[in-house]
Amino acid sequence: MASCLSSKVWDGVLLQSRKIPLFVFFAILLVELSAFFYNSPLDLFTLLIAGSLFLLTIFKPFWGVWGFVALVPFLNGWFVVKGIGGTSLAFTAVFLAWFPRYLLKDRNSNPESPTSSFTFIFAIIVFLNLCLCSTRFVEWPMPSRYWLEWASSFPFFTQADSLWQVNAALILLKGMVLFRMVEIEITGYQHWRVFTRTIYVQAVCIIGFSLFQLVNFKANGVSYIGLSLPFSDIHSFGSTVVLLFIVFIVIFLNTPGKNRSNNAILSRSVKNRFERVFVGLVALLLFFLCLYSSSRVTWLAMGVVLFFVFVQRVKNKTVILFSVTALLLVYIAGNFFVPRLLSSDNQSLYRLGTILNVKAVTSDATLRIRYNLWNRSLMMVKEYPLTGIGIGNVYRNIQFYKDDTENQLQAENSHNYYLQIAAELGVPALIVFLCILFSLYPKQAKSAIRNEQRFSGKLFVKPFRYGLGAYLLTMLTGHPLLLTSQQFLFWPVVAIISKGQWLQQEDTQDRVSAKTGILKQFVVICFSLYILGFGMNVYRHEPWTMPTTYGFYSMEKWNGTDMRWMSGKAEYYLPAKRKKLLLKVVALPFNSRQPEGLTLTVSINNREVDRVHFLEGGTRILSYTLNSINGRDVKINFEVDRVFRPATVGISQDSRLLGVAIGELNRLPVAPVMPAIPCLLLK
């Protein structure tokens, strides 16, 4: 009896401890919200939407979360078109309103699915990365500047480089937190059924923005139709559209045109026919949007999953064999038109020709670039198999893994999200992520109750599984989940599948399958390996041994010299072969007025080598001798004790935090560039 009681107490402690990460995340989003308002005035419409979602979530948490997920494409489209606001602000409003209600909820009413447990482990890995990269910037007991000024340098709107690793971690964490919110709010079959309807609103929003862009292209005589609205590139657009298309086509194929029951009410039959017509029309429009995305991986994913749907529906080996034969004949016949397609001025037809032209697939320029990036990512994995090089670091460091034949490539991502995870977080983290995906595809989805209502519910899990499968195929050559908006679309689908199959397993009291048990063992082993590697990195004081750059804004040309403004702190690396560093440093009067002035501290390989004092601005030429340690790259650090904001002092609308401007006068061609953070991480 005592043992049973202690076990229950321990389980209760564990359940309550799961609230701690969300509480920490609540504090982080409060800081982010402060940065939003401290850095940039937002348009009234975006604030109105965020405020409305905040109030709705306070009084009706389910509908607040539902409304946010349904409106993600609209919010992101508004951000892309207007350049103001964004989905992050709306999510922050929803979470800040939702979390206090969650603290008061009874945990017994929020059972966890296996997918949720695996996602929690993956979130811990990402959160450890967030904590580790934060130590690079935080000084204890107080930052070098006042805390609000320091916190406002988060790269949510204006800061291009400082804390970009933190931003990369938060993008992924936001998606997983939304997943947990959706799972908690879907408390039963009816809630789950209602939540599946979010895709109807999403599809309408995407179709509306896409048709607007298509008409605009046609009106301006654009021949290459590569749609992207309401997202920022054709690849993320293609990933989302193909997911929705597969979902709608499977729903259409499984929605009866007429009610099966002879005793059915006429209104129910009319409703079914109307829904079938609506779903069919949406599926048709999404099909053409898939084609107009001009993304070849989208076309291939759509074809592969459609064929799989056909095989599962027909289940007749003779018909399947004839269909495969017909497809092969069509493909072979299409090869006769390859020369004409490759010579076409229409880029969409040209890209179709590259798919049919199997003989020259290795000479395709885009594929060669991707192959090179995949090879570089694998080199990172080989060098750091347990922990990777740190979240968000592939973009900065992939240039250091290149051969002489591909030296034109600089800052880039892996263009394969699975390799991106392995390179940034290590092989154990990749396996945990794959276990999350595998848990969504059990061998058999059983259901003991076969009445019409339950059958209809079971039907709705299948479309999302197929749609997610198409999305996962597009991630083989792309990385849509680097975008915040894609995180907010991907994880709710994962939650719908996870909670849907959990509700079905609850019917049969078969919650833990043999497959789930094996996945749990894999996850525990992989998490232990990651913690081992993480601990070793911390012990060696090398949480990231790769060269990284932070604290600089984009390059500017000043009288023929490349100059970059730094914020309060900045860091970059030079090759070990560099023996001299010649710098031009420019300070403005706004943060260097008498009597205190401005002090710039320069450190090389963690050793302070110079303190330069400015009064009322000025220009200095600084020269330093460089010596590498053990042949490794030379680390250069800068810090100023004062910063200013041009918008605050009234000289411009620039709201960046600026210290001094720095440029190298002896820059060599082999020196690593210091690119700005990729725009996709800021969307």
mmCIF file of C-alpha atoms in Angstrom, residues 73-392:
data_model
loop_
_atom_site.group_PDB
_atom_site.id
_atom_site.type_symbol
_atom_site.label_atom_id
_atom_site.label_comp_id
_atom_site.label_asym_id
_atom_site.label_seq_id
_atom_site.Cartn_x
_atom_site.Cartn_y
_atom_site.Cartn_z
ATOM 1 C CA PRO A 73 -1.377 31.236 -43.496
ATOM 2 C CA PHE A 74 -3.370 34.469 -43.334
ATOM 3 C CA LEU A 75 -1.108 35.981 -40.665
ATOM 4 C CA ASN A 76 2.032 34.963 -42.528
ATOM 5 C CA GLY A 77 0.631 36.262 -45.814
ATOM 6 C CA TRP A 78 -0.120 39.578 -44.165
ATOM 7 C CA PHE A 79 3.451 39.676 -42.875
ATOM 8 C CA VAL A 80 4.945 38.911 -46.302
ATOM 9 C CA VAL A 81 2.737 41.403 -48.198
ATOM 10 C CA LYS A 82 2.854 44.252 -45.673
ATOM 11 C CA GLY A 83 6.250 43.544 -44.115
ATOM 12 C CA ILE A 84 4.793 44.173 -40.667
ATOM 13 C CA GLY A 85 3.723 41.937 -37.833
ATOM 14 C CA GLY A 86 3.895 38.190 -38.218
ATOM 15 C CA THR A 87 2.834 34.866 -36.789
ATOM 16 C CA SER A 88 5.259 34.983 -33.847
ATOM 17 C CA LEU A 89 3.447 37.915 -32.244
ATOM 18 C CA ALA A 90 0.075 36.166 -32.573
ATOM 19 C CA PHE A 91 1.488 32.943 -31.116
ATOM 20 C CA THR A 92 3.013 34.876 -28.217
ATOM 21 C CA ALA A 93 -0.376 36.429 -27.452
ATOM 22 C CA VAL A 94 -2.110 33.032 -27.550
ATOM 23 C CA PHE A 95 0.472 31.289 -25.371
ATOM 24 C CA LEU A 96 0.628 34.055 -22.769
ATOM 25 C CA ALA A 97 -3.148 33.835 -22.401
ATOM 26 C CA TRP A 98 -3.277 30.033 -22.508
ATOM 27 C CA PHE A 99 -0.535 29.115 -20.044
ATOM 28 C CA PRO A 100 -2.092 30.549 -16.824
ATOM 29 C CA ARG A 101 -5.248 28.510 -17.559
ATOM 30 C CA TYR A 102 -3.104 25.429 -18.163
ATOM 31 C CA LEU A 103 -1.487 25.771 -14.721
ATOM 32 C CA LEU A 104 -4.914 25.376 -13.128
ATOM 33 C CA LYS A 105 -5.892 22.353 -15.210
ATOM 34 C CA ASP A 106 -6.100 18.861 -13.787
ATOM 35 C CA ARG A 107 -3.309 16.770 -15.289
ATOM 36 C CA ASN A 108 -5.466 13.655 -15.213
ATOM 37 C CA SER A 109 -7.647 15.175 -17.938
ATOM 38 C CA ASN A 110 -4.581 15.667 -20.177
ATOM 39 C CA PRO A 111 -3.138 12.199 -20.886
ATOM 40 C CA GLU A 112 0.022 12.079 -22.948
ATOM 41 C CA SER A 113 0.400 10.131 -26.152
ATOM 42 C CA PRO A 114 3.694 8.366 -27.001
ATOM 43 C CA THR A 115 4.310 11.069 -29.619
ATOM 44 C CA SER A 116 4.022 13.714 -26.908
ATOM 45 C CA SER A 117 6.611 11.931 -24.741
ATOM 46 C CA PHE A 118 9.071 11.710 -27.637
ATOM 47 C CA THR A 119 8.471 15.363 -28.527
ATOM 48 C CA PHE A 120 9.177 16.354 -24.925
ATOM 49 C CA ILE A 121 12.573 14.621 -25.089
ATOM 50 C CA PHE A 122 13.358 16.344 -28.388
ATOM 51 C CA ALA A 123 12.345 19.683 -26.874
ATOM 52 C CA ILE A 124 14.751 19.107 -23.951
ATOM 53 C CA ILE A 125 17.603 18.597 -26.439
ATOM 54 C CA VAL A 126 16.731 21.858 -28.203
ATOM 55 C CA PHE A 127 16.320 23.661 -24.869
ATOM 56 C CA LEU A 128 19.763 22.515 -23.727
ATOM 57 C CA ASN A 129 21.146 24.023 -26.921
ATOM 58 C CA LEU A 130 19.279 27.235 -26.146
ATOM 59 C CA CYS A 131 20.755 27.400 -22.651
ATOM 60 C CA LEU A 132 24.253 26.627 -23.882
ATOM 61 C CA CYS A 133 24.296 29.238 -26.627
ATOM 62 C CA SER A 134 22.794 31.813 -24.241
ATOM 63 C CA THR A 135 25.864 31.519 -22.016
ATOM 64 C CA ARG A 136 27.893 33.024 -24.857
ATOM 65 C CA PHE A 137 26.149 36.354 -24.370
ATOM 66 C CA VAL A 138 24.995 36.547 -20.753
ATOM 67 C CA GLU A 139 27.253 37.962 -18.085
ATOM 68 C CA TRP A 140 26.562 37.331 -14.452
ATOM 69 C CA PRO A 141 25.419 38.964 -12.254
ATOM 70 C CA MET A 142 24.519 41.670 -14.801
ATOM 71 C CA PRO A 143 24.968 41.999 -18.569
ATOM 72 C CA SER A 144 27.375 44.621 -19.828
ATOM 73 C CA ARG A 145 24.345 46.826 -20.575
ATOM 74 C CA TYR A 146 21.036 47.275 -18.808
ATOM 75 C CA TRP A 147 18.933 44.104 -19.019
ATOM 76 C CA LEU A 148 16.086 45.565 -21.096
ATOM 77 C CA GLU A 149 18.521 47.021 -23.595
ATOM 78 C CA TRP A 150 20.331 43.684 -23.727
ATOM 79 C CA ALA A 151 17.105 41.687 -24.089
ATOM 80 C CA SER A 152 15.906 43.962 -26.874
ATOM 81 C CA SER A 153 18.828 42.843 -29.037
ATOM 82 C CA PHE A 154 17.035 39.534 -29.653
ATOM 83 C CA PRO A 155 16.828 39.091 -33.437
ATOM 84 C CA PHE A 156 13.055 39.150 -33.641
ATOM 85 C CA PHE A 157 12.827 42.290 -35.740
ATOM 86 C CA THR A 158 15.879 44.499 -36.012
ATOM 87 C CA GLN A 159 18.948 42.715 -34.737
ATOM 88 C CA ALA A 160 20.446 40.755 -37.612
ATOM 89 C CA ASP A 161 23.172 38.731 -35.931
ATOM 90 C CA SER A 162 23.256 38.885 -32.136
ATOM 91 C CA LEU A 163 21.742 35.805 -30.522
ATOM 92 C CA TRP A 164 20.811 34.242 -33.872
ATOM 93 C CA GLN A 165 21.378 30.803 -32.349
ATOM 94 C CA VAL A 166 18.800 31.618 -29.687
ATOM 95 C CA ASN A 167 16.376 32.581 -32.442
ATOM 96 C CA ALA A 168 16.935 29.277 -34.268
ATOM 97 C CA ALA A 169 16.209 27.327 -31.072
ATOM 98 C CA LEU A 170 13.086 29.329 -30.301
ATOM 99 C CA ILE A 171 11.675 28.731 -33.785
ATOM 100 C CA LEU A 172 11.752 24.982 -33.193
ATOM 101 C CA LEU A 173 10.565 25.213 -29.582
ATOM 102 C CA LYS A 174 7.547 27.306 -30.553
ATOM 103 C CA GLY A 175 6.355 24.604 -32.913
ATOM 104 C CA MET A 176 6.686 21.875 -30.284
ATOM 105 C CA VAL A 177 4.963 23.988 -27.626
ATOM 106 C CA LEU A 178 2.069 24.547 -30.029
ATOM 107 C CA PHE A 179 1.927 20.770 -30.559
ATOM 108 C CA ARG A 180 1.506 20.266 -26.815
ATOM 109 C CA MET A 181 -1.126 23.010 -26.616
ATOM 110 C CA VAL A 182 -3.187 21.357 -29.360
ATOM 111 C CA GLU A 183 -2.912 17.930 -27.718
ATOM 112 C CA ILE A 184 -4.057 19.309 -24.371
ATOM 113 C CA GLU A 185 -6.999 21.228 -25.824
ATOM 114 C CA ILE A 186 -8.294 18.235 -27.791
ATOM 115 C CA THR A 187 -9.983 16.575 -24.823
ATOM 116 C CA GLY A 188 -12.329 14.269 -26.718
ATOM 117 C CA TYR A 189 -13.630 13.043 -30.033
ATOM 118 C CA GLN A 190 -15.751 16.104 -30.795
ATOM 119 C CA HIS A 191 -12.899 18.549 -30.073
ATOM 120 C CA TRP A 192 -10.623 16.464 -32.250
ATOM 121 C CA ARG A 193 -13.170 16.417 -35.063
ATOM 122 C CA VAL A 194 -13.600 20.196 -34.872
ATOM 123 C CA PHE A 195 -9.843 20.775 -34.896
ATOM 124 C CA THR A 196 -9.440 18.866 -38.148
ATOM 125 C CA ARG A 197 -11.504 21.634 -39.739
ATOM 126 C CA THR A 198 -8.637 24.096 -39.315
ATOM 127 C CA ILE A 199 -7.320 22.843 -42.653
ATOM 128 C CA TYR A 200 -10.418 24.197 -44.399
ATOM 129 C CA VAL A 201 -9.605 27.738 -43.268
ATOM 130 C CA GLN A 202 -5.901 27.270 -44.036
ATOM 131 C CA ALA A 203 -6.658 26.013 -47.546
ATOM 132 C CA VAL A 204 -8.977 28.941 -48.306
ATOM 133 C CA CYS A 205 -6.360 31.458 -47.086
ATOM 134 C CA ILE A 206 -3.572 29.851 -49.124
ATOM 135 C CA ILE A 207 -5.713 29.644 -52.260
ATOM 136 C CA GLY A 208 -6.713 33.301 -51.874
ATOM 137 C CA PHE A 209 -3.137 34.593 -51.540
ATOM 138 C CA SER A 210 -1.866 32.280 -54.301
ATOM 139 C CA LEU A 211 -4.537 33.326 -56.806
ATOM 140 C CA PHE A 212 -3.771 36.967 -56.014
ATOM 141 C CA GLN A 213 -0.088 36.360 -56.751
ATOM 142 C CA LEU A 214 -0.895 34.336 -59.887
ATOM 143 C CA VAL A 215 -3.112 37.082 -61.297
ATOM 144 C CA ASN A 216 -0.414 39.633 -60.479
ATOM 145 C CA PHE A 217 2.204 37.528 -62.293
ATOM 146 C CA LYS A 218 -0.003 37.149 -65.348
ATOM 147 C CA ALA A 219 -0.838 40.849 -65.404
ATOM 148 C CA ASN A 220 2.875 41.708 -65.389
ATOM 149 C CA GLY A 221 3.775 39.156 -68.071
ATOM 150 C CA VAL A 222 5.873 36.906 -65.834
ATOM 151 C CA SER A 223 6.573 33.646 -67.712
ATOM 152 C CA TYR A 224 8.117 31.711 -64.824
ATOM 153 C CA ILE A 225 5.280 31.003 -62.444
ATOM 154 C CA GLY A 226 6.770 30.017 -59.116
ATOM 155 C CA LEU A 227 4.093 30.766 -56.520
ATOM 156 C CA SER A 228 5.114 31.373 -52.928
ATOM 157 C CA LEU A 229 2.408 33.437 -51.175
ATOM 158 C CA PRO A 230 1.470 33.339 -48.361
ATOM 159 C CA PHE A 231 4.959 31.995 -47.601
ATOM 160 C CA SER A 232 8.368 33.343 -48.496
ATOM 161 C CA ASP A 233 9.700 30.763 -50.990
ATOM 162 C CA ILE A 234 8.414 28.153 -53.441
ATOM 163 C CA HIS A 235 9.779 25.204 -51.479
ATOM 164 C CA SER A 236 7.967 25.908 -48.207
ATOM 165 C CA PHE A 237 4.909 26.843 -50.262
ATOM 166 C CA GLY A 238 5.127 23.533 -52.116
ATOM 167 C CA SER A 239 5.544 21.533 -48.890
ATOM 168 C CA THR A 240 2.390 23.011 -47.354
ATOM 169 C CA VAL A 241 0.265 22.901 -50.503
ATOM 170 C CA VAL A 242 1.092 19.260 -51.275
ATOM 171 C CA LEU A 243 0.234 18.318 -47.670
ATOM 172 C CA LEU A 244 -3.162 20.011 -47.930
ATOM 173 C CA PHE A 245 -3.814 18.620 -51.419
ATOM 174 C CA ILE A 246 -3.248 15.027 -50.290
ATOM 175 C CA VAL A 247 -5.418 15.579 -47.204
ATOM 176 C CA PHE A 248 -8.295 16.955 -49.270
ATOM 177 C CA ILE A 249 -8.053 14.366 -52.038
ATOM 178 C CA VAL A 250 -8.173 11.506 -49.506
ATOM 179 C CA ILE A 251 -11.139 13.123 -47.724
ATOM 180 C CA PHE A 252 -12.866 13.522 -51.104
ATOM 181 C CA LEU A 253 -12.293 9.882 -52.036
ATOM 182 C CA ASN A 254 -13.729 8.717 -48.714
ATOM 183 C CA THR A 255 -16.698 11.099 -48.476
ATOM 184 C CA PRO A 256 -19.855 9.355 -49.740
ATOM 185 C CA GLY A 257 -21.758 11.178 -52.448
ATOM 186 C CA LYS A 258 -25.005 9.739 -51.112
ATOM 187 C CA ASN A 259 -25.876 8.678 -47.610
ATOM 188 C CA ARG A 260 -25.520 4.921 -47.197
ATOM 189 C CA SER A 261 -28.491 4.500 -44.900
ATOM 190 C CA ASN A 262 -31.969 4.144 -46.360
ATOM 191 C CA ASN A 263 -33.358 5.845 -43.275
ATOM 192 C CA ALA A 264 -31.019 8.814 -43.463
ATOM 193 C CA ILE A 265 -32.406 12.262 -43.038
ATOM 194 C CA LEU A 266 -32.503 14.245 -46.289
ATOM 195 C CA SER A 267 -30.665 17.221 -44.803
ATOM 196 C CA ARG A 268 -27.768 14.965 -43.830
ATOM 197 C CA SER A 269 -27.536 13.701 -47.409
ATOM 198 C CA VAL A 270 -27.536 17.263 -48.758
ATOM 199 C CA LYS A 271 -24.804 18.207 -46.287
ATOM 200 C CA ASN A 272 -22.644 15.278 -47.431
ATOM 201 C CA ARG A 273 -23.042 16.246 -51.093
ATOM 202 C CA PHE A 274 -22.208 19.883 -50.363
ATOM 203 C CA GLU A 275 -19.115 18.877 -48.389
ATOM 204 C CA ARG A 276 -18.011 16.561 -51.180
ATOM 205 C CA VAL A 277 -18.352 19.318 -53.775
ATOM 206 C CA PHE A 278 -16.474 21.814 -51.591
ATOM 207 C CA VAL A 279 -13.676 19.366 -50.763
ATOM 208 C CA GLY A 280 -13.376 18.353 -54.425
ATOM 209 C CA LEU A 281 -13.144 21.974 -55.595
ATOM 210 C CA VAL A 282 -10.489 22.793 -52.985
ATOM 211 C CA ALA A 283 -8.514 19.668 -53.925
ATOM 212 C CA LEU A 284 -8.622 20.672 -57.608
ATOM 213 C CA LEU A 285 -7.368 24.181 -56.873
ATOM 214 C CA LEU A 286 -4.613 22.833 -54.614
ATOM 215 C CA PHE A 287 -3.561 20.440 -57.385
ATOM 216 C CA PHE A 288 -2.938 23.347 -59.752
ATOM 217 C CA LEU A 289 -1.135 25.266 -56.993
ATOM 218 C CA CYS A 290 1.172 22.264 -56.565
ATOM 219 C CA LEU A 291 1.983 22.494 -60.274
ATOM 220 C CA TYR A 292 2.451 26.266 -60.149
ATOM 221 C CA SER A 293 4.852 26.000 -57.211
ATOM 222 C CA SER A 294 7.457 24.930 -59.807
ATOM 223 C CA SER A 295 9.102 22.867 -57.083
ATOM 224 C CA ARG A 296 10.205 19.533 -58.513
ATOM 225 C CA VAL A 297 10.282 17.770 -55.166
ATOM 226 C CA THR A 298 6.676 18.902 -54.641
ATOM 227 C CA TRP A 299 5.687 17.289 -57.943
ATOM 228 C CA LEU A 300 7.496 14.060 -57.051
ATOM 229 C CA ALA A 301 6.030 13.924 -53.541
ATOM 230 C CA MET A 302 2.553 14.495 -54.930
ATOM 231 C CA GLY A 303 2.986 11.721 -57.512
ATOM 232 C CA VAL A 304 4.449 9.193 -55.079
ATOM 233 C CA VAL A 305 1.801 9.675 -52.389
ATOM 234 C CA LEU A 306 -1.059 9.770 -54.913
ATOM 235 C CA PHE A 307 0.107 6.446 -56.312
ATOM 236 C CA PHE A 308 0.319 5.007 -52.806
ATOM 237 C CA VAL A 309 -3.232 6.231 -52.091
ATOM 238 C CA PHE A 310 -4.356 4.578 -55.338
ATOM 239 C CA VAL A 311 -2.720 1.268 -54.383
ATOM 240 C CA GLN A 312 -4.263 1.301 -50.916
ATOM 241 C CA ARG A 313 -7.707 2.081 -52.302
ATOM 242 C CA VAL A 314 -7.751 -0.367 -55.227
ATOM 243 C CA LYS A 315 -6.041 -3.359 -53.549
ATOM 244 C CA ASN A 316 -6.265 -5.281 -56.822
ATOM 245 C CA LYS A 317 -2.892 -6.618 -57.931
ATOM 246 C CA THR A 318 -3.904 -6.863 -61.592
ATOM 247 C CA VAL A 319 -5.104 -3.247 -61.727
ATOM 248 C CA ILE A 320 -1.994 -2.072 -59.883
ATOM 249 C CA LEU A 321 0.272 -3.958 -62.301
ATOM 250 C CA PHE A 322 -1.444 -2.458 -65.332
ATOM 251 C CA SER A 323 -1.261 1.005 -63.741
ATOM 252 C CA VAL A 324 2.481 0.698 -63.089
ATOM 253 C CA THR A 325 2.995 -0.468 -66.677
ATOM 254 C CA ALA A 326 0.992 2.471 -68.013
ATOM 255 C CA LEU A 327 2.988 4.949 -65.923
ATOM 256 C CA LEU A 328 6.271 3.508 -67.160
ATOM 257 C CA LEU A 329 5.095 3.752 -70.781
ATOM 258 C CA VAL A 330 4.025 7.368 -70.269
ATOM 259 C CA TYR A 331 7.368 8.133 -68.647
ATOM 260 C CA ILE A 332 9.326 6.506 -71.476
ATOM 261 C CA ALA A 333 7.226 8.355 -74.055
ATOM 262 C CA GLY A 334 7.842 11.602 -72.217
ATOM 263 C CA ASN A 335 11.593 11.142 -72.661
ATOM 264 C CA PHE A 336 11.170 11.790 -76.388
ATOM 265 C CA PHE A 337 10.111 15.348 -75.553
ATOM 266 C CA VAL A 338 13.015 16.019 -73.154
ATOM 267 C CA PRO A 339 15.160 17.980 -75.684
ATOM 268 C CA ARG A 340 12.260 20.315 -76.467
ATOM 269 C CA LEU A 341 11.456 20.773 -72.775
ATOM 270 C CA LEU A 342 15.072 21.538 -71.875
ATOM 271 C CA SER A 343 15.273 24.161 -74.620
ATOM 272 C CA SER A 344 11.990 25.798 -73.594
ATOM 273 C CA ASP A 345 12.001 29.386 -72.343
ATOM 274 C CA ASN A 346 9.275 28.424 -69.881
ATOM 275 C CA GLN A 347 11.105 27.558 -66.682
ATOM 276 C CA SER A 348 8.312 25.302 -65.450
ATOM 277 C CA LEU A 349 8.542 23.176 -68.614
ATOM 278 C CA TYR A 350 12.322 23.189 -68.334
ATOM 279 C CA ARG A 351 12.128 21.869 -64.760
ATOM 280 C CA LEU A 352 9.726 19.163 -65.932
ATOM 281 C CA GLY A 353 12.286 18.173 -68.539
ATOM 282 C CA THR A 354 14.978 17.800 -65.885
ATOM 283 C CA ILE A 355 12.767 15.272 -64.062
ATOM 284 C CA LEU A 356 12.272 13.199 -67.219
ATOM 285 C CA ASN A 357 15.924 13.457 -68.242
ATOM 286 C CA VAL A 358 17.296 10.649 -66.068
ATOM 287 C CA LYS A 359 20.490 10.291 -68.124
ATOM 288 C CA ALA A 360 21.658 13.778 -67.227
ATOM 289 C CA VAL A 361 20.452 13.834 -63.630
ATOM 290 C CA THR A 362 24.016 14.029 -62.294
ATOM 291 C CA SER A 363 24.703 17.142 -64.383
ATOM 292 C CA ASP A 364 21.711 19.063 -63.033
ATOM 293 C CA ALA A 365 23.166 22.217 -61.467
ATOM 294 C CA THR A 366 20.627 22.463 -58.649
ATOM 295 C CA LEU A 367 21.037 18.816 -57.710
ATOM 296 C CA ARG A 368 24.829 19.105 -57.784
ATOM 297 C CA ILE A 369 24.686 22.034 -55.364
ATOM 298 C CA ARG A 370 22.392 20.088 -53.064
ATOM 299 C CA TYR A 371 24.610 17.026 -53.254
ATOM 300 C CA ASN A 372 27.577 19.163 -52.246
ATOM 301 C CA LEU A 373 25.636 20.631 -49.307
ATOM 302 C CA TRP A 374 24.547 17.154 -48.206
ATOM 303 C CA ASN A 375 28.151 16.006 -48.328
ATOM 304 C CA ARG A 376 29.249 18.945 -46.185
ATOM 305 C CA SER A 377 26.501 18.232 -43.676
ATOM 306 C CA LEU A 378 27.611 14.608 -43.450
ATOM 307 C CA MET A 379 31.147 15.820 -42.745
ATOM 308 C CA MET A 380 29.768 17.841 -39.821
ATOM 309 C CA VAL A 381 27.909 14.782 -38.548
ATOM 310 C CA LYS A 382 31.060 12.694 -38.813
ATOM 311 C CA GLU A 383 33.048 15.228 -36.797
ATOM 312 C CA TYR A 384 30.371 15.842 -34.136
ATOM 313 C CA PRO A 385 28.142 12.723 -34.138
ATOM 314 C CA LEU A 386 26.672 13.005 -30.612
ATOM 315 C CA THR A 387 25.779 16.688 -30.296
ATOM 316 C CA GLY A 388 26.241 18.253 -33.710
ATOM 317 C CA ILE A 389 27.732 21.708 -34.082
ATOM 318 C CA GLY A 390 24.892 23.491 -32.293
ATOM 319 C CA ILE A 391 21.402 24.591 -33.270
ATOM 320 C CA GLY A 392 21.398 27.138 -36.089
#
